[in-house]
CSV table of C-alpha atoms in Angstrom, one decimal:
chain,number,residue,atom,x,y,z
J,1,MET,CA,-5.8,7.3,22.8
J,2,THR,CA,-8.1,4.4,21.3
J,3,SER,CA,-9.4,2.0,23.7
J,4,GLY,CA,-8.4,-1.7,23.6
J,5,VAL,CA,-4.2,-1.2,23.8
J,6,SER,CA,-2.7,-2.7,25.8
J,7,ALA,CA,0.3,-0.2,26.5
J,8,PRO,CA,0.5,3.3,26.0
J,9,GLU,CA,1.6,5.1,23.0
J,10,THR,CA,4.9,6.8,23.2
J,11,GLU,CA,6.0,10.2,21.6
J,12,ALA,CA,5.6,9.7,17.6
J,13,PRO,CA,8.9,8.8,16.2
J,14,ALA,CA,10.3,11.6,14.1
J,15,PHE,CA,9.5,10.4,11.1
J,16,ALA,CA,5.7,10.2,11.9
J,17,ARG,CA,5.8,13.9,13.1
J,18,TYR,CA,7.4,15.0,9.8
J,19,GLY,CA,4.1,13.1,7.9
J,20,ARG,CA,4.9,13.3,4.2
J,21,SER,CA,6.3,17.0,3.4
J,22,ARG,CA,9.0,16.9,0.8
J,23,GLN,CA,11.2,18.6,3.1
J,24,VAL,CA,12.7,15.8,5.5
J,25,PRO,CA,15.9,15.9,7.3
J,26,TRP,CA,18.0,12.9,5.7
J,27,LEU,CA,18.8,10.8,8.7
J,28,LEU,CA,15.2,10.5,9.7
J,29,LEU,CA,12.9,7.3,9.5
J,30,LEU,CA,10.2,8.4,7.1
J,31,ALA,CA,6.6,7.7,6.6
J,32,LEU,CA,6.1,5.3,3.6
J,33,ALA,CA,3.2,2.5,2.1
J,34,ALA,CA,-1.0,-4.1,-1.3
J,35,PRO,CA,-3.5,-7.3,-6.1
J,36,ARG,CA,-5.0,-10.8,-6.0
J,37,LEU,CA,-6.4,-8.9,-2.6
J,38,ALA,CA,-5.4,-5.2,-2.5
J,39,VAL,CA,-4.0,-4.4,0.5
J,40,ARG,CA,-2.5,-1.2,1.0
J,41,GLY,CA,-0.7,0.2,4.0
J,42,ALA,CA,-0.2,4.1,3.2
J,43,PRO,CA,2.2,5.4,5.2
J,44,MET,CA,5.0,3.2,5.8
J,45,PHE,CA,8.4,3.4,7.4
J,46,ALA,CA,11.7,3.0,5.9
J,47,PRO,CA,15.3,4.1,5.9
J,48,ALA,CA,15.4,8.0,4.4
J,49,GLU,CA,18.9,6.7,2.8
J,50,SER,CA,19.2,2.7,1.4
J,51,SER,CA,22.6,1.3,2.4
J,52,PRO,CA,24.7,0.5,-0.4
J,53,GLY,CA,23.7,-2.3,-2.5
J,54,SER,CA,20.3,-2.8,-1.0
J,55,ALA,CA,16.7,-2.8,-2.6
J,56,GLY,CA,15.5,-0.5,-0.2
J,57,ALA,CA,12.3,-1.0,1.8
J,58,VAL,CA,9.5,-2.8,-0.1
J,59,LEU,CA,6.5,-0.7,0.1
J,60,ALA,CA,4.1,-2.8,-2.3
J,61,LEU,CA,3.1,-5.9,-3.4
J,62,ALA,CA,0.7,-7.7,-6.1
J,63,ILE,CA,0.0,-11.1,-6.9
J,64,ASP,CA,-1.1,-12.2,-9.9
J,65,PRO,CA,-4.1,-13.8,-10.1
J,66,SER,CA,-3.3,-16.1,-13.0
J,67,SER,CA,0.0,-17.4,-12.4
J,68,SER,CA,2.6,-17.6,-9.5
J,69,ALA,CA,3.9,-14.1,-10.3
J,70,VAL,CA,4.4,-11.7,-7.4
J,71,TYR,CA,5.5,-8.1,-7.7
J,72,ALA,CA,7.3,-6.0,-5.4
J,73,GLY,CA,8.0,-2.2,-5.6
J,74,THR,CA,10.8,-0.9,-3.2
J,75,THR,CA,12.0,2.8,-2.1
J,76,ALA,CA,15.9,2.3,-4.1
J,77,GLY,CA,15.7,-0.7,-6.4
J,78,GLY,CA,12.7,0.0,-8.2
J,79,LEU,CA,10.3,-2.8,-9.1
J,80,TYR,CA,10.8,-6.7,-8.5
J,81,ARG,CA,9.0,-9.7,-9.8
J,82,SER,CA,9.1,-13.4,-8.5
J,83,GLY,CA,8.1,-15.8,-11.0
J,84,ASP,CA,7.4,-19.0,-8.4
J,85,GLY,CA,5.5,-17.8,-5.7
J,86,GLY,CA,8.1,-15.2,-4.0
J,87,GLU,CA,10.8,-17.8,-3.6
J,88,HIS,CA,13.3,-16.1,-5.8
J,89,TRP,CA,13.0,-12.5,-7.2
J,90,ALA,CA,14.9,-10.4,-9.9
J,91,LEU,CA,15.0,-7.0,-10.7
J,92,VAL,CA,12.4,-5.6,-13.5
J,93,GLU,CA,14.7,-3.6,-16.1
J,94,GLY,CA,14.1,-0.7,-17.8
J,95,PRO,CA,12.6,3.1,-17.0
J,96,LEU,CA,11.5,1.9,-13.3
J,97,ALA,CA,14.8,0.5,-12.6
J,98,GLY,CA,16.3,2.7,-9.6
J,99,LEU,CA,12.9,4.3,-8.9
J,100,SER,CA,11.1,4.7,-5.8
J,101,VAL,CA,8.0,2.2,-7.1
J,102,SER,CA,5.3,3.1,-4.2
J,103,SER,CA,2.3,1.0,-5.6
J,104,VAL,CA,1.7,-1.5,-7.6
J,105,ALA,CA,-1.5,-2.7,-9.0
J,106,ILE,CA,-2.7,-6.4,-11.6
J,107,ASP,CA,-5.7,-5.6,-13.7
J,108,PRO,CA,-7.8,-8.9,-12.4
J,109,ALA,CA,-9.5,-9.1,-15.7
J,110,GLU,CA,-6.1,-9.2,-18.1
J,111,PRO,CA,-3.7,-10.1,-15.7
J,112,SER,CA,-0.6,-9.5,-18.0
J,113,THR,CA,-1.7,-5.9,-17.6
J,114,VAL,CA,0.5,-4.3,-14.7
J,115,TYR,CA,0.6,-0.9,-13.3
J,116,ALA,CA,3.3,0.8,-11.1
J,117,GLY,CA,3.3,3.9,-9.6
J,118,THR,CA,6.3,5.8,-8.1
J,119,ASN,CA,7.3,8.5,-5.9
J,120,GLY,CA,7.9,11.7,-8.1
J,121,ALA,CA,7.8,10.1,-11.7
J,122,GLY,CA,4.5,9.5,-12.5
J,123,LEU,CA,2.9,6.2,-13.3
J,124,PHE,CA,4.1,3.6,-15.9
J,125,ARG,CA,1.8,0.5,-17.7
J,126,SER,CA,3.1,-2.8,-18.8
J,127,SER,CA,1.0,-4.8,-21.1
J,128,ASP,CA,3.1,-8.1,-20.9
J,129,SER,CA,3.5,-9.2,-17.3
J,130,GLY,CA,6.3,-6.6,-16.7
J,131,LYS,CA,8.4,-7.4,-19.5
J,132,GLN,CA,8.4,-4.0,-21.0
J,133,TRP,CA,7.2,-0.7,-19.5
J,134,THR,CA,5.7,3.0,-20.9
J,135,GLU,CA,5.0,5.9,-19.0
J,136,SER,CA,1.3,6.3,-18.5
J,137,ASN,CA,1.1,10.0,-17.5
J,138,SER,CA,-0.9,11.9,-19.5
J,139,GLY,CA,-3.1,13.9,-17.2
J,140,LEU,CA,-1.5,12.8,-14.4
J,141,ALA,CA,2.1,14.5,-14.3
J,142,ASN,CA,4.9,13.3,-11.8
J,143,LEU,CA,3.1,13.0,-8.9
J,144,PHE,CA,3.8,11.0,-6.0
J,145,VAL,CA,1.5,7.7,-6.9
J,146,GLU,CA,0.5,6.1,-3.1
J,147,THR,CA,-1.9,3.7,-4.4
J,148,LEU,CA,-3.3,2.5,-7.7
J,149,VAL,CA,-6.7,-0.1,-7.4
J,150,ILE,CA,-8.7,-1.3,-10.1
J,151,ASP,CA,-12.6,-1.5,-10.2
J,152,PRO,CA,-13.7,-4.1,-12.6
J,153,GLY,CA,-16.8,-1.8,-13.4
J,154,PRO,CA,-18.3,-1.6,-15.9
J,155,PRO,CA,-17.0,0.2,-16.8
J,156,LYS,CA,-13.6,-0.6,-15.5
J,157,VAL,CA,-11.8,2.3,-13.7
J,158,VAL,CA,-8.1,2.5,-12.4
J,159,TYR,CA,-7.9,4.7,-9.3
J,160,ALA,CA,-4.7,6.5,-8.5
J,161,ALA,CA,-4.3,7.9,-5.1
J,162,THR,CA,-1.5,10.9,-5.2
J,163,ASP,CA,-0.4,13.6,-2.9
J,164,GLY,CA,-2.4,15.9,-5.5
J,165,GLY,CA,-5.6,13.9,-5.2
J,166,VAL,CA,-7.3,11.1,-6.5
J,167,PHE,CA,-7.2,10.8,-10.3
J,168,ARG,CA,-8.9,8.0,-12.4
J,169,SER,CA,-8.5,6.4,-15.8
J,170,LEU,CA,-11.1,5.0,-18.1
J,171,ASP,CA,-9.2,3.8,-20.8
J,172,GLY,CA,-6.9,1.7,-19.1
J,173,GLY,CA,-4.8,3.9,-17.4
J,174,LYS,CA,-3.8,5.9,-20.9
J,175,SER,CA,-5.3,9.2,-19.9
J,176,TRP,CA,-6.2,10.5,-16.5
J,177,LYS,CA,-8.4,13.3,-15.0
J,178,GLU,CA,-8.6,14.7,-11.9
J,179,PHE,CA,-11.4,13.5,-9.7
J,180,ARG,CA,-11.8,15.2,-6.7
J,181,GLU,CA,-15.2,16.9,-6.3
J,182,GLY,CA,-16.2,16.8,-2.5
J,183,LEU,CA,-12.5,16.1,-1.5
J,184,PRO,CA,-10.3,18.7,0.6
J,185,GLU,CA,-7.0,20.2,-0.7
J,186,VAL,CA,-4.9,17.1,0.9
J,187,ALA,CA,-2.9,14.2,0.0
J,188,VAL,CA,-5.0,11.2,-0.6
J,189,THR,CA,-3.4,8.1,0.5
J,190,VAL,CA,-5.3,5.0,-0.6
J,191,VAL,CA,-8.7,4.4,-2.6
J,192,CYS,CA,-10.3,0.9,-1.8
J,193,VAL,CA,-12.9,-0.3,-4.1
J,194,ALA,CA,-15.2,-2.9,-1.6
J,195,PRO,CA,-17.1,-6.2,-2.9
J,196,GLY,CA,-20.5,-4.8,-4.2
J,197,GLY,CA,-18.4,-1.6,-6.2
J,198,ALA,CA,-18.5,1.1,-3.0
J,199,VAL,CA,-15.5,3.4,-3.2
J,200,TYR,CA,-13.9,4.8,-0.5
J,201,ALA,CA,-10.8,7.5,-0.3
J,202,GLY,CA,-8.4,7.6,2.8
J,203,THR,CA,-6.6,10.9,3.3
J,204,ARG,CA,-3.8,12.6,5.0
J,205,SER,CA,-5.3,14.6,8.1
J,206,SER,CA,-8.6,14.9,6.7
J,207,GLY,CA,-10.5,11.4,7.3
J,208,ILE,CA,-12.2,9.3,4.9
J,209,PHE,CA,-14.5,9.8,2.1
J,210,LYS,CA,-17.1,7.6,0.3
J,211,LEU,CA,-17.9,8.6,-3.4
J,212,ASP,CA,-21.5,8.7,-4.3
J,213,LYS,CA,-21.5,7.1,-7.9
J,214,SER,CA,-24.8,8.9,-9.3
J,215,ALA,CA,-23.9,12.5,-8.5
J,216,MET,CA,-19.9,11.5,-9.0
J,217,LYS,CA,-18.8,13.3,-6.0
J,218,TRP,CA,-16.9,12.2,-2.8
J,219,SER,CA,-18.7,13.0,0.7
J,220,GLY,CA,-17.2,12.9,4.1
J,221,ALA,CA,-17.7,9.3,5.6
J,222,ASN,CA,-15.7,9.7,9.3
J,223,GLY,CA,-17.7,9.3,12.5
J,224,ALA,CA,-15.6,8.2,15.4
J,225,LEU,CA,-12.6,8.8,13.2
J,226,GLY,CA,-12.6,12.5,12.5
J,227,ARG,CA,-9.6,14.1,10.8
J,228,ALA,CA,-7.4,11.0,11.1
J,229,THR,CA,-4.7,10.2,8.6
J,230,VAL,CA,-5.7,7.1,7.1
J,231,ARG,CA,-2.9,4.7,6.2
J,232,GLY,CA,-4.8,1.6,4.6
J,233,PHE,CA,-8.2,-0.3,4.3
J,234,ALA,CA,-9.5,-3.9,4.0
J,235,ALA,CA,-12.7,-4.6,3.2
J,236,ASP,CA,-14.8,-8.0,4.3
J,237,PRO,CA,-14.5,-10.6,1.7
J,238,ALA,CA,-18.4,-12.1,2.5
J,239,GLU,CA,-19.7,-8.8,4.1
J,240,PRO,CA,-19.8,-5.4,1.6
J,241,SER,CA,-20.8,-3.2,4.5
J,242,THR,CA,-18.1,-4.1,6.5
J,243,LEU,CA,-15.2,-2.0,6.2
J,244,TYR,CA,-11.6,-1.6,8.1
J,245,ALA,CA,-9.7,1.3,8.4
J,246,ALA,CA,-5.9,1.6,9.4
J,247,THR,CA,-4.9,5.2,11.0
J,248,GLU,CA,-2.4,6.7,12.4
J,249,ALA,CA,-4.9,6.5,16.0
J,250,GLY,CA,-5.5,2.8,15.7
J,251,LEU,CA,-7.7,0.3,13.6
J,252,PHE,CA,-11.3,1.1,13.0
J,253,LYS,CA,-14.3,-1.0,12.0
J,254,SER,CA,-17.6,-0.2,10.0
J,255,THR,CA,-20.1,-2.4,9.4
J,256,THR,CA,-23.0,0.1,7.9
J,257,ALA,CA,-20.5,1.3,5.0
J,258,ALA,CA,-18.8,3.5,6.7
J,259,GLN,CA,-21.4,5.5,8.3
J,260,ALA,CA,-20.6,4.7,11.6
J,261,TRP,CA,-17.1,3.4,13.0
J,262,SER,CA,-15.9,1.5,16.3
J,263,PRO,CA,-12.3,1.2,17.4
J,264,VAL,CA,-11.1,-2.3,17.3
J,265,ASN,CA,-7.7,-2.5,18.8
J,266,ALA,CA,-7.9,-4.7,21.8
J,267,GLY,CA,-4.5,-6.9,21.9
J,268,LEU,CA,-2.6,-4.4,20.2
J,269,THR,CA,0.8,-2.9,21.6
J,270,SER,CA,0.7,0.0,19.4
J,271,THR,CA,-2.2,2.1,17.5
J,272,SER,CA,0.5,3.3,15.0
J,273,VAL,CA,-0.9,0.7,12.4
J,274,LEU,CA,1.2,0.7,9.2
J,275,ALA,CA,-0.8,-2.0,6.8
J,276,LEU,CA,-3.7,-4.0,6.6
J,277,ALA,CA,-5.2,-7.1,5.1
J,278,ALA,CA,-8.0,-9.2,5.4
J,279,ASP,CA,-8.0,-12.7,4.1
J,280,PRO,CA,-10.2,-13.5,1.1
J,281,ALA,CA,-10.8,-17.0,2.0
J,282,SER,CA,-11.8,-16.4,6.1
J,283,PRO,CA,-14.0,-13.8,6.6
J,284,GLY,CA,-13.1,-12.1,10.2
J,285,LYS,CA,-9.4,-12.9,9.7
J,286,LEU,CA,-7.4,-10.0,9.1
J,287,TYR,CA,-3.4,-9.0,9.4
J,288,ALA,CA,-2.2,-5.3,10.7
J,289,SER,CA,1.5,-4.2,10.7
J,290,THR,CA,2.4,-1.9,13.5
J,291,VAL,CA,5.3,-0.5,14.8
J,292,THR,CA,5.8,-3.1,17.3
J,293,GLY,CA,5.2,-5.7,15.1
J,294,LEU,CA,2.8,-8.3,13.1
J,295,PHE,CA,-1.2,-8.8,14.8
J,296,ARG,CA,-4.0,-11.1,13.3
J,297,THR,CA,-7.4,-11.3,14.2
J,298,SER,CA,-9.5,-14.4,13.4
J,299,ASN,CA,-12.6,-12.4,14.8
J,300,GLY,CA,-13.1,-8.9,12.8
J,301,GLY,CA,-10.8,-7.0,15.1
J,302,ALA,CA,-12.6,-8.1,18.7
J,303,ASN,CA,-9.2,-9.3,19.6
J,304,TRP,CA,-5.3,-9.2,17.9
J,305,ALA,CA,-2.6,-11.5,18.9
J,306,ALA,CA,0.9,-10.9,17.9
J,307,VAL,CA,2.1,-13.4,14.8
J,308,GLU,CA,6.0,-14.6,15.5
J,309,THR,CA,7.7,-13.9,12.2
J,310,GLY,CA,11.1,-14.2,12.9
J,311,SER,CA,12.0,-10.9,11.3
J,312,GLY,CA,13.2,-9.0,14.8
J,313,GLY,CA,12.2,-5.5,14.7
J,314,SER,CA,11.1,-5.1,11.1
J,315,PHE,CA,8.6,-2.8,9.6
J,316,PHE,CA,6.4,-4.6,7.3
J,317,ASN,CA,5.5,-1.7,4.9
J,318,ALA,CA,2.8,-3.8,3.1
J,319,ILE,CA,0.8,-7.3,3.0
J,320,ALA,CA,-0.6,-9.2,0.5
J,321,ILE,CA,-2.8,-12.3,1.0
J,322,ASP,CA,-2.7,-14.7,-1.9
J,323,ARG,CA,-6.7,-15.4,-3.1
J,324,GLY,CA,-5.5,-18.6,-4.8
J,325,SER,CA,-3.4,-20.3,-2.3
J,326,ARG,CA,-5.1,-20.7,1.1
J,327,GLY,CA,-3.0,-19.4,3.9
J,328,THR,CA,-0.1,-17.7,1.7
J,329,VAL,CA,0.8,-14.0,3.2
J,330,PHE,CA,3.5,-11.9,2.0
J,331,LEU,CA,4.9,-9.4,3.8
J,332,GLY,CA,6.7,-6.1,2.6
J,333,ALA,CA,10.4,-5.8,4.6
J,334,ASP,CA,13.6,-3.9,4.9
J,335,GLY,CA,15.3,-5.3,1.5
J,336,ALA,CA,13.3,-8.3,1.7
J,337,VAL,CA,10.0,-10.1,1.2
J,338,VAL,CA,8.7,-12.4,4.0
J,339,LYS,CA,6.2,-15.5,3.3
J,340,SER,CA,4.4,-17.8,5.1
J,341,SER,CA,2.6,-20.8,3.4
J,342,ASP,CA,0.7,-21.9,6.4
J,343,GLY,CA,-1.3,-19.3,7.8
J,344,GLY,CA,1.4,-17.5,9.5
J,345,ARG,CA,2.6,-20.3,11.8
J,346,THR,CA,6.3,-20.1,10.1
J,347,TRP,CA,7.5,-17.7,8.1
J,348,LYS,CA,10.4,-17.4,5.3
J,349,SER,CA,12.6,-14.2,4.6
J,350,VAL,CA,13.9,-14.2,1.0
J,351,LYS,CA,16.3,-11.2,0.3
J,352,LEU,CA,15.9,-8.9,-2.9
J,353,PRO,CA,19.1,-9.0,-5.1
J,354,PRO,CA,20.9,-5.7,-5.2
J,355,PRO,CA,20.2,-3.0,-8.0
J,356,ALA,CA,22.5,-1.9,-10.4
J,357,PRO,CA,24.1,1.4,-9.2
J,358,SER,CA,23.1,4.5,-11.2
J,359,GLU,CA,25.7,7.1,-12.0
J,360,GLU,CA,23.8,9.0,-8.9
J,361,ASP,CA,24.6,6.2,-6.9
J,362,GLU,CA,28.5,5.3,-7.8
J,363,GLU,CA,29.3,9.7,-7.6
J,364,SER,CA,27.2,9.5,-4.2
J,365,GLY,CA,28.9,6.2,-3.0
J,366,GLY,CA,25.8,4.2,-3.6
J,367,ARG,CA,23.5,5.9,-0.7
J,368,THR,CA,20.3,6.3,-2.6
J,369,GLY,CA,18.6,5.1,-5.6
J,370,ARG,CA,17.3,7.7,-8.4
J,371,ALA,CA,14.1,8.8,-6.4
J,372,GLY,CA,16.0,9.6,-3.5
J,373,LEU,CA,13.9,9.6,0.0
J,374,GLY,CA,11.3,7.0,-1.4
J,375,ARG,CA,7.9,7.7,0.6
J,376,LYS,CA,7.6,10.8,2.4
């Protein structure tokens, strides 16, 4: 048990015990998975079956740094786009419709270039702000793409964290190569590029690894974390050596570029952390989503306080903070995106429109999208 938790942990829900194996009973909740600010919460929770007409849980959020566009990846509807800062949403037509979209990334240098990773159908790329999409799977195959992140470089590198390890692309996603020297044979749940260029990888059941760019090799960076499953990272915007990690065993903080870690859970009511985000405009301010709700800290994790979102018992599968609009925060919920424009004091939930039923949906009574189970 991690110190600083105000209530004891109960037995993990069934979905947490099953992890991300591909053989999971249908009636369980499953473990699922942010960029103006890339915030990735890598496993997240969502219904195994989407109700008829539902977009499913929002697994990923990305904010266009050059406009008011926001993207949301869902378990059953595919990819959604808002052109007005999350007030209204439309389903992105094309090959992503009906897929389980588990990760989204926007190229900060070329915001019209958007990447979308899926659960089992590989990766897609758009060069016109999401109007048209093409498969971008050369060397990647149809893996479960848990996280996408872009290192602006130079050189520019796109990283994909998948159930088959880390892959990277040096040509804007056109081709991919496996990049796991030094990593164990486990799923990689999240990759983070911190200010200053340090690259970290979080795994399932094997903790954290850091990339040695001179040797082009990963090395363990766990310390007190042990072999935890890592669900997300958040980098301090002002201190390149300060990094936060969300795990199945709570939140941890390093001020030494992952050389040492300490638990920072005071005020949380659960150590099962689903998603994590650092406010780029306010060093030390972070949001964390747990199975018991949303929490916020303004002192670098020394203390956390619950945030009332008005969304009941919703799990928030992703968090994204708008770098260009101070105080604007987005949360990925079940079939909706929840937004605050005043630093979390008030919140508005906007339901995503239902996806068009596929042939499989019509035959099964609308129970699932094409990708079926979403994140595992």
